[in-house]
Short mmCIF file of C-alpha atoms and ligand atoms in Angstrom, two decimals:
data_model
loop_
_atom_site.label_atom_id
_atom_site.label_comp_id
_atom_site.label_asym_id
_atom_site.label_seq_id
_atom_site.Cartn_x
_atom_site.Cartn_y
_atom_site.Cartn_z
CA MET A 1 0.00 0.00 0.00
CA PHE A 2 2.74 2.41 0.98
CA SER A 3 4.58 1.71 -2.25
CA THR A 4 1.46 2.55 -4.28
CA ILE A 5 0.02 5.61 -2.60
CA LYS A 6 1.51 9.06 -2.93
CA PRO A 7 1.28 12.04 -0.60
CA VAL A 8 -1.09 14.74 -1.80
CA GLN A 9 0.44 17.86 -3.32
CA GLY A 10 -0.34 21.38 -2.17
CA THR A 11 0.25 23.50 0.89
CA GLN A 12 -1.57 26.20 2.78
CA THR A 13 -0.73 28.65 5.54
CA VAL A 14 -2.71 28.23 8.74
CA ALA A 15 -2.87 30.17 11.98
CA LEU A 16 -1.11 28.53 14.89
CA SER A 17 -4.47 28.20 16.63
CA ASP A 18 -5.67 25.93 13.78
CA ALA A 19 -2.41 24.04 13.33
CA VAL A 20 -2.75 21.09 15.73
CA GLY A 21 -2.86 17.83 13.77
CA ARG A 22 -1.60 19.41 10.55
CA ILE A 23 1.57 18.22 8.82
CA VAL A 24 4.36 20.78 8.50
CA ALA A 25 5.28 21.47 4.86
CA SER A 26 8.31 23.75 5.14
CA ASN A 27 11.03 24.36 7.70
CA VAL A 28 9.99 26.43 10.69
CA VAL A 29 12.98 28.47 11.89
CA ALA A 30 13.13 30.44 15.14
CA PRO A 31 13.27 34.16 14.36
CA VAL A 32 14.36 35.13 17.89
CA ASN A 33 16.25 33.89 20.93
CA LEU A 34 14.33 32.76 23.99
CA PRO A 35 14.92 34.28 26.40
CA PRO A 36 15.95 37.29 24.33
CA PHE A 37 17.86 38.71 27.35
CA ARG A 38 19.75 37.20 30.29
CA ALA A 39 16.99 36.22 32.70
CA SER A 40 17.00 35.27 36.35
CA ALA A 41 16.16 31.63 37.08
CA MET A 42 15.27 32.38 40.71
CA ASP A 43 13.93 35.01 43.04
CA GLY A 44 16.95 36.62 44.71
CA TYR A 45 19.64 39.24 44.25
CA ALA A 46 21.82 39.90 41.23
CA LEU A 47 25.41 40.98 41.85
CA ARG A 48 28.97 40.61 40.67
CA LYS A 49 30.33 37.24 41.76
CA ALA A 50 33.90 38.54 42.20
CA ASP A 51 32.58 41.28 44.48
CA LEU A 52 30.90 38.73 46.75
CA GLU A 53 33.97 36.45 46.71
CA GLN A 54 36.09 39.37 47.94
CA HIS A 55 33.56 40.48 50.59
CA PRO A 56 31.63 37.38 51.65
CA GLN A 57 30.62 38.84 55.04
CA ALA A 58 29.73 42.33 53.78
CA THR A 59 26.29 43.83 53.48
CA PHE A 60 25.30 44.67 49.93
CA ARG A 61 23.12 47.70 49.26
CA VAL A 62 19.98 46.94 47.23
CA VAL A 63 20.00 49.67 44.56
CA GLY A 64 16.97 48.65 42.54
CA GLU A 65 14.74 45.85 41.46
CA SER A 66 14.09 43.97 38.25
CA LEU A 67 10.73 42.27 37.83
CA ALA A 68 9.51 40.18 34.92
CA GLY A 69 8.53 42.74 32.31
CA HIS A 70 10.05 45.64 34.35
CA PRO A 71 13.82 45.52 33.94
CA PHE A 72 16.37 47.42 36.02
CA THR A 73 18.36 49.50 33.56
CA GLY A 74 20.92 51.12 35.86
CA HIS A 75 24.40 50.05 36.93
CA ILE A 76 25.78 48.71 40.19
CA LYS A 77 28.96 49.55 42.05
CA ASN A 78 30.96 47.46 44.51
CA ARG A 79 28.90 45.92 47.29
CA GLU A 80 25.67 46.72 45.55
CA CYS A 81 23.05 44.35 44.24
CA VAL A 82 19.67 44.37 42.52
CA ARG A 83 16.56 42.57 43.72
CA VAL A 84 15.56 40.18 40.89
CA PHE A 85 12.66 37.83 40.31
CA THR A 86 12.26 34.74 38.14
CA GLY A 87 12.13 35.63 34.46
CA ALA A 88 13.32 39.20 35.03
CA LEU A 89 16.20 40.75 33.11
CA VAL A 90 19.54 40.41 34.94
CA PRO A 91 21.42 43.73 34.68
CA ASP A 92 24.47 43.67 32.39
CA ASP A 93 26.83 44.36 35.31
CA CYS A 94 25.74 41.20 37.16
CA ASP A 95 26.95 37.67 36.63
CA GLN A 96 25.44 35.96 39.67
CA VAL A 97 22.00 35.58 41.20
CA TYR A 98 21.96 34.74 44.88
CA LEU A 99 18.89 32.90 46.23
CA GLN A 100 16.69 35.01 48.49
CA GLU A 101 16.26 32.05 50.88
CA GLN A 102 19.94 32.38 51.82
CA THR A 103 20.00 36.05 52.72
CA ASP A 104 19.45 38.23 55.78
CA LEU A 105 17.40 41.22 54.77
CA LEU A 106 18.45 44.46 56.48
CA GLU A 107 16.90 47.92 55.98
CA ASP A 108 17.97 48.57 52.35
CA ALA A 109 20.70 45.99 52.18
CA VAL A 110 21.24 42.23 52.35
CA ARG A 111 23.87 39.92 53.74
CA PHE A 112 24.50 36.63 51.97
CA THR A 113 24.49 33.80 54.48
CA GLY A 114 24.80 30.66 52.38
CA ALA A 115 27.71 29.13 50.52
CA MET A 116 28.90 30.57 47.22
CA PRO A 117 26.42 29.21 44.65
CA GLU A 118 27.76 26.63 42.24
CA GLN A 119 25.70 27.98 39.38
CA SER A 120 24.85 31.49 38.27
CA TYR A 121 21.06 31.05 38.28
CA ILE A 122 21.07 33.14 35.11
CA ARG A 123 19.43 31.80 31.96
CA GLY A 124 21.60 32.90 29.08
CA ILE A 125 20.23 34.46 25.90
CA GLY A 126 18.77 31.58 23.84
CA HIS A 127 18.89 29.15 26.79
CA ASP A 128 15.64 27.61 25.49
CA ILE A 129 15.53 28.58 21.80
CA VAL A 130 18.45 29.89 19.75
CA ALA A 131 17.49 32.19 16.87
CA GLY A 132 17.94 30.40 13.55
CA THR A 133 17.41 26.87 14.86
CA LEU A 134 14.91 24.54 13.24
CA LEU A 135 11.79 24.25 15.39
CA SER A 136 9.90 21.94 13.07
CA GLU A 137 10.43 20.31 9.72
CA PRO A 138 8.37 18.83 6.88
CA GLY A 139 6.51 15.65 7.81
CA HIS A 140 6.04 16.53 11.46
CA GLN A 141 2.46 16.48 12.72
CA LEU A 142 1.97 19.52 14.91
CA ASN A 143 0.79 18.89 18.45
CA ALA A 144 -0.21 21.08 21.37
CA PHE A 145 3.39 21.27 22.64
CA ASP A 146 4.50 22.59 19.25
CA THR A 147 1.97 25.41 19.33
CA GLY A 148 3.48 26.65 22.60
CA HIS A 149 7.01 26.20 21.27
CA LEU A 150 6.28 28.17 18.10
CA ALA A 151 4.28 30.82 19.94
CA ALA A 152 7.25 31.28 22.31
CA ALA A 153 9.35 32.10 19.25
CA GLY A 154 6.77 34.65 18.12
CA ILE A 155 5.51 32.55 15.20
CA THR A 156 1.82 33.02 14.37
CA ASP A 157 1.30 30.88 11.30
CA VAL A 158 2.73 27.77 9.68
CA VAL A 159 2.89 26.35 6.15
CA VAL A 160 1.26 22.93 6.23
CA GLN A 161 0.26 20.24 3.73
CA ARG A 162 -3.25 20.57 2.44
CA LYS A 163 -5.73 18.16 4.00
CA VAL A 164 -6.50 14.84 2.36
CA ARG A 165 -10.02 14.87 0.90
CA VAL A 166 -11.81 11.79 2.16
CA GLY A 167 -15.29 10.71 1.11
CA VAL A 168 -17.21 8.26 3.30
CA PHE A 169 -20.00 5.91 2.19
CA SER A 170 -21.82 3.10 3.85
CA THR A 171 -23.55 0.45 1.76
CA GLY A 172 -26.50 -1.80 2.37
CA ASP A 173 -30.25 -1.98 1.66
CA GLU A 174 -30.79 -2.76 5.35
CA LEU A 175 -29.45 0.59 6.55
CA VAL A 176 -31.66 3.28 7.99
CA GLU A 177 -30.52 6.69 9.17
CA PRO A 178 -30.40 7.00 12.98
CA GLY A 179 -33.20 9.37 13.93
CA THR A 180 -35.79 7.26 12.19
CA PRO A 181 -38.23 6.30 14.98
CA PRO A 182 -37.76 2.65 16.02
CA GLU A 183 -41.41 1.87 15.27
CA LEU A 184 -40.80 2.80 11.63
CA LEU A 185 -37.99 0.27 11.23
CA LYS A 186 -39.17 -2.44 8.85
CA ALA A 187 -38.26 -6.07 9.36
CA GLY A 188 -34.62 -6.60 8.45
CA GLN A 189 -33.61 -2.95 8.82
CA ILE A 190 -30.90 -1.65 11.16
CA TYR A 191 -29.48 1.78 11.87
CA ASP A 192 -26.37 2.79 9.97
CA SER A 193 -23.56 3.00 12.52
CA ASN A 194 -20.41 2.62 10.43
CA ARG A 195 -20.54 6.05 8.85
CA PHE A 196 -20.69 7.59 12.30
CA THR A 197 -17.68 5.74 13.65
CA VAL A 198 -15.69 6.26 10.45
CA VAL A 199 -16.42 10.00 10.26
CA SER A 200 -15.68 10.40 13.98
CA LEU A 201 -12.45 8.42 13.83
CA LEU A 202 -11.29 10.63 10.95
CA ALA A 203 -12.01 13.80 12.89
CA ARG A 204 -8.50 14.04 14.33
CA ALA A 205 -6.72 13.00 11.15
CA PRO A 206 -5.38 15.65 8.76
CA CYS A 207 -8.28 15.21 6.36
CA GLU A 208 -11.40 16.94 5.14
CA VAL A 209 -14.34 14.54 5.26
CA THR A 210 -17.37 14.43 2.99
CA ASN A 211 -20.18 12.24 4.27
CA TYR A 212 -21.81 10.77 1.16
CA GLY A 213 -24.51 8.81 2.95
CA ALA A 214 -25.57 5.22 2.36
CA LEU A 215 -25.53 3.41 -0.99
CA ALA A 216 -28.13 0.88 -2.01
CA ASP A 217 -27.04 -2.66 -2.86
CA ASN A 218 -27.28 -2.00 -6.57
CA PRO A 219 -24.21 -2.41 -8.78
CA GLU A 220 -25.03 0.54 -11.06
CA ALA A 221 -25.77 2.83 -8.13
CA VAL A 222 -22.51 1.82 -6.42
CA GLN A 223 -20.48 2.37 -9.60
CA THR A 224 -22.04 5.72 -10.42
CA ALA A 225 -21.55 7.04 -6.90
CA LEU A 226 -17.96 5.81 -6.55
CA LYS A 227 -16.99 7.12 -9.98
CA GLN A 228 -18.42 10.55 -9.21
CA ALA A 229 -16.94 10.82 -5.72
CA SER A 230 -13.54 9.59 -6.91
CA GLN A 231 -13.28 12.75 -9.04
CA ALA A 232 -13.70 14.95 -5.96
CA CYS A 233 -11.71 13.01 -3.34
CA ASP A 234 -8.19 11.71 -2.71
CA VAL A 235 -9.56 8.74 -0.77
CA LEU A 236 -12.92 6.99 -0.59
CA ILE A 237 -13.91 4.82 2.32
CA THR A 238 -16.88 2.51 2.02
CA SER A 239 -18.14 -0.06 4.48
CA GLY A 240 -19.94 -3.27 3.61
CA GLY A 241 -20.40 -4.97 0.28
CA VAL A 242 -16.87 -6.38 -0.01
CA SER A 243 -17.55 -9.93 1.07
CA VAL A 244 -18.66 -12.84 -1.11
CA GLY A 245 -22.42 -12.37 -0.75
CA ASP A 246 -24.89 -11.84 -3.57
CA ALA A 247 -25.30 -8.19 -2.59
CA ASP A 248 -21.57 -7.35 -2.41
CA PHE A 249 -20.84 -4.98 -5.28
CA VAL A 250 -18.05 -2.72 -4.01
CA THR A 251 -15.07 -4.91 -4.96
CA ASP A 252 -16.40 -5.38 -8.51
CA ALA A 253 -17.09 -1.67 -8.82
CA ILE A 254 -13.50 -0.80 -7.88
CA ALA A 255 -12.13 -3.42 -10.28
CA SER A 256 -14.26 -2.28 -13.22
CA LEU A 257 -13.84 1.47 -12.65
CA GLY A 258 -10.13 1.29 -11.84
CA SER A 259 -7.90 -1.38 -10.34
CA LEU A 260 -7.99 -3.55 -7.29
CA GLY A 261 -4.70 -3.43 -5.36
CA PHE A 262 -5.60 -6.22 -2.99
CA TRP A 263 -8.70 -7.88 -1.68
CA ARG A 264 -8.75 -9.86 1.57
CA LEU A 265 -6.22 -9.81 4.35
CA ASN A 266 -5.15 -12.49 6.76
CA LEU A 267 -6.64 -10.43 9.55
CA LYS A 268 -9.37 -10.95 12.12
CA PRO A 269 -11.67 -9.12 12.10
CA GLY A 270 -11.36 -7.47 8.70
CA LYS A 271 -10.63 -10.28 6.27
CA PRO A 272 -12.69 -8.99 3.28
CA LEU A 273 -10.91 -5.60 3.16
CA ALA A 274 -10.50 -4.30 -0.41
CA PHE A 275 -7.97 -1.67 -1.50
CA GLY A 276 -7.86 -0.16 -4.94
CA GLN A 277 -7.70 2.92 -7.08
CA ILE A 278 -9.94 4.81 -9.47
CA ASP A 279 -7.84 7.31 -11.41
CA LYS A 280 -5.92 9.24 -8.72
CA CYS A 281 -8.31 8.31 -5.93
CA TYR A 282 -7.54 5.44 -3.53
CA LEU A 283 -10.38 3.33 -2.20
CA PHE A 284 -10.72 1.39 1.00
CA GLY A 285 -13.62 -1.02 0.86
CA LEU A 286 -13.93 -1.77 4.56
CA PRO A 287 -15.88 -4.83 5.66
CA GLY A 288 -19.38 -4.07 6.90
CA ASN A 289 -19.38 -5.74 10.29
CA PRO A 290 -18.97 -2.73 12.57
CA VAL A 291 -15.96 -4.09 14.46
CA SER A 292 -14.23 -5.07 11.22
CA THR A 293 -14.90 -1.58 9.89
CA ILE A 294 -13.17 -0.01 12.89
CA VAL A 295 -10.21 -2.40 12.98
CA THR A 296 -9.43 -1.98 9.28
CA LEU A 297 -9.94 1.76 9.44
CA LEU A 298 -7.53 2.14 12.36
CA MET A 299 -4.93 -0.39 11.27
CA VAL A 300 -4.95 0.08 7.48
CA ALA A 301 -6.86 3.10 6.16
CA LEU A 302 -5.82 5.69 8.76
CA PRO A 303 -2.07 5.02 8.41
CA ALA A 304 -2.52 5.35 4.63
CA ILE A 305 -4.40 8.64 4.97
CA SER A 306 -1.75 9.91 7.36
CA PHE A 307 0.94 8.97 4.81
CA MET A 308 -1.00 10.76 2.05
CA ALA A 309 -1.17 13.79 4.32
CA GLY A 310 2.64 13.90 4.35
CA HIS A 311 3.40 12.00 7.56
CA PRO A 312 6.04 9.26 7.29
CA PRO A 313 4.76 5.77 8.23
CA GLU A 314 5.35 4.77 11.82
CA GLN A 315 4.62 1.75 13.97
CA PRO A 316 1.81 2.24 16.48
CA LEU A 317 2.62 2.37 20.20
CA CYS A 318 2.53 -1.09 21.67
CA VAL A 319 3.29 -2.38 25.17
CA ASN A 320 3.32 -5.71 26.96
CA ALA A 321 0.57 -6.64 29.40
CA THR A 322 -0.43 -9.65 31.44
CA LEU A 323 -3.73 -11.30 30.51
CA THR A 324 -6.29 -11.45 33.30
CA SER A 325 -8.91 -13.23 31.20
CA PRO A 326 -8.34 -16.09 28.76
CA ILE A 327 -8.36 -15.52 24.99
CA SER A 328 -9.71 -18.05 22.57
CA HIS A 329 -8.01 -17.97 19.19
CA ALA A 330 -7.41 -20.55 16.50
CA PRO A 331 -4.08 -20.28 14.63
CA GLY A 332 -4.41 -18.85 11.11
CA ARG A 333 -5.10 -15.13 11.21
CA MET A 334 -3.65 -12.28 13.23
CA GLU A 335 -6.39 -10.92 15.47
CA PHE A 336 -7.04 -7.64 17.21
CA GLN A 337 -9.32 -8.26 20.18
CA ARG A 338 -10.72 -5.39 22.21
CA GLY A 339 -9.36 -5.05 25.72
CA ILE A 340 -9.28 -2.97 28.84
CA TYR A 341 -5.82 -2.42 30.26
CA THR A 342 -5.17 -1.19 33.76
CA THR A 343 -1.91 0.04 35.23
CA HIS A 344 -0.44 -1.57 38.33
CA ALA A 345 2.82 -1.23 40.24
CA THR A 346 3.94 -4.48 38.62
CA GLY A 347 3.02 -3.38 35.08
CA LEU A 348 -0.02 -3.51 32.83
CA GLU A 349 -2.84 -6.01 33.06
CA VAL A 350 -5.38 -6.50 30.31
CA ALA A 351 -8.74 -8.26 30.02
CA VAL A 352 -10.85 -8.86 26.90
CA THR A 353 -14.27 -7.21 26.64
CA GLY A 354 -16.34 -10.38 26.36
CA ASP A 355 -17.57 -12.16 23.23
CA GLN A 356 -15.41 -10.83 20.41
CA SER A 357 -17.76 -11.42 17.47
CA SER A 358 -17.13 -8.86 14.73
CA ASN A 359 -20.73 -7.61 14.72
CA ARG A 360 -20.55 -6.65 18.41
CA LEU A 361 -19.91 -2.93 18.77
CA SER A 362 -20.37 -3.55 22.48
CA THR A 363 -16.86 -5.07 22.49
CA PHE A 364 -15.70 -1.44 22.28
CA SER A 365 -17.62 -0.41 25.41
CA GLY A 366 -15.03 0.52 28.00
CA ALA A 367 -12.25 -0.78 25.73
CA ASN A 368 -9.05 1.27 25.67
CA CYS A 369 -6.83 -0.97 23.55
CA PHE A 370 -6.47 -3.73 21.02
CA ILE A 371 -4.88 -6.96 22.18
CA GLU A 372 -2.72 -8.29 19.36
CA VAL A 373 -3.01 -12.06 19.00
CA PRO A 374 -0.32 -13.42 16.64
CA LYS A 375 -1.55 -15.53 13.75
CA THR A 376 0.33 -18.59 14.98
CA SER A 377 -1.10 -18.33 18.48
CA GLY A 378 -3.64 -20.75 19.93
CA ASN A 379 -5.76 -20.08 22.99
CA LEU A 380 -4.06 -17.88 25.57
CA GLU A 381 -4.29 -18.54 29.29
CA ILE A 382 -4.61 -16.09 32.13
CA GLY A 383 -1.09 -14.90 33.00
CA SER A 384 0.16 -14.92 29.39
CA THR A 385 2.07 -11.88 28.17
CA VAL A 386 0.38 -10.16 25.24
CA ARG A 387 1.05 -7.08 23.15
CA VAL A 388 -1.41 -4.27 23.67
CA LEU A 389 -2.00 -1.28 21.35
CA PRO A 390 -3.56 1.58 23.34
CA PHE A 391 -6.23 3.41 21.37
CA ASN A 392 -4.77 6.80 22.23
CA GLY A 393 -1.66 5.76 20.28
CA LEU A 394 -3.74 4.73 17.28
CA LEU A 395 -5.93 7.81 17.18
CA GLY A 396 -2.99 10.21 16.76
P1 AMP B 401 -21.82 -6.82 4.37
O1 AMP B 401 -20.35 -7.00 4.25
O2 AMP B 401 -22.33 -5.70 3.54
O3 AMP B 401 -22.54 -8.09 4.14
O4 AMP B 401 -22.08 -6.44 5.87
C1 AMP B 401 -21.70 -7.31 6.92
C2 AMP B 401 -22.54 -7.03 8.15
O5 AMP B 401 -22.33 -5.70 8.57
C3 AMP B 401 -24.03 -7.14 7.92
O6 AMP B 401 -24.58 -7.71 9.08
C4 AMP B 401 -24.47 -5.72 7.73
O7 AMP B 401 -25.82 -5.51 8.08
C5 AMP B 401 -23.55 -5.00 8.68
N1 AMP B 401 -23.35 -3.62 8.25
C6 AMP B 401 -22.94 -3.24 7.03
N2 AMP B 401 -22.86 -1.91 6.96
C7 AMP B 401 -23.28 -1.43 8.14
C8 AMP B 401 -23.42 -0.13 8.70
N3 AMP B 401 -23.13 0.95 7.97
N4 AMP B 401 -23.85 0.00 9.95
C9 AMP B 401 -24.12 -1.10 10.70
N5 AMP B 401 -23.99 -2.35 10.26
C10 AMP B 401 -23.57 -2.52 8.98
MG1 MG B 402 -24.12 -5.27 2.75
#
């Protein structure tokens, strides 16, 4: 997949306040030093170190004060000092800040009672950020920390990759829009849930989502809709209609309108997943069972969308945990079961969320991770060590 798909072209400039989640498109260089002046790291007194070394017992006259935002601009003479506070400018004459906790305060003077400090307690110019350094580079997905970092350097906007245009469909004659009163549901009908989870899971990804609604199980309708949407989108995501049933038309539609990259993965749930292309648009035909839809979206489609958005591929966060409930699994396919991990002094423990059938959205209730069951694995006993993929690592 990664060897087929290509990142989208095009950039835009966005305000820092809108930049979280976006992918940086050109180098961000610090225009200023931070701090831009020598700043005190402590509340205390600024003085000349040599002066104090020569007169350790002397009283030093306090000739002024320097507060954050209100610098002292004068000069000091021998046995003089300036009251300084954290973040305030340290006067040019001074090369030492002495902690206020180690002083005796007299009328308008102080005596320094502690040992000679081993450090200056002065933050040099550029102690945090040096002007001209690279704060962020292409491919990086901006996070909340970055916004503070860039704001601290006075940057207000960033050049980012344009968003990936993603169109979302569900398919199935049985689907009814939530909001339809339950008494109006006809026999065999269910509410469409996949489009809601898919659209919501895409909300944090660097993409612009168009919700195209539900498609009927009709080959012409599926083809017409996919063809049309493929002209407007970089990626289309459908759910349902990719299995081997008589009403499964998505795979054929992709193959006849464009090309099928692969169909079916050795994955549980999610086996019928189809991936293909119509002109420049990539298609993910996700399986319809709601759990399969989510697993394939998170594990396959989202990483692809992130790559198209300009983010280099990366492995999801995964940690070891001890099973506190047994897992039943027959060797053959890799499986992602839904679990709840808890943190203990001895490490992580994880339990499965009950019957793991792929139609059961309730397996996601309270779940905070996938439990990865290797394809060669058989049943796993309580006490086994398993790999866990926390959802917060998968959601970006
Ligand atoms: P399919 O692959 O189309 O046969 O769908 C597999 C199962 O998933 C069937 O039980 C469908 O009713 C169900 N399903 C398909 N799409 C949706 C959807 N959008 N919302 C809820 N269930 C769905
Ligand atoms: Mg269907």
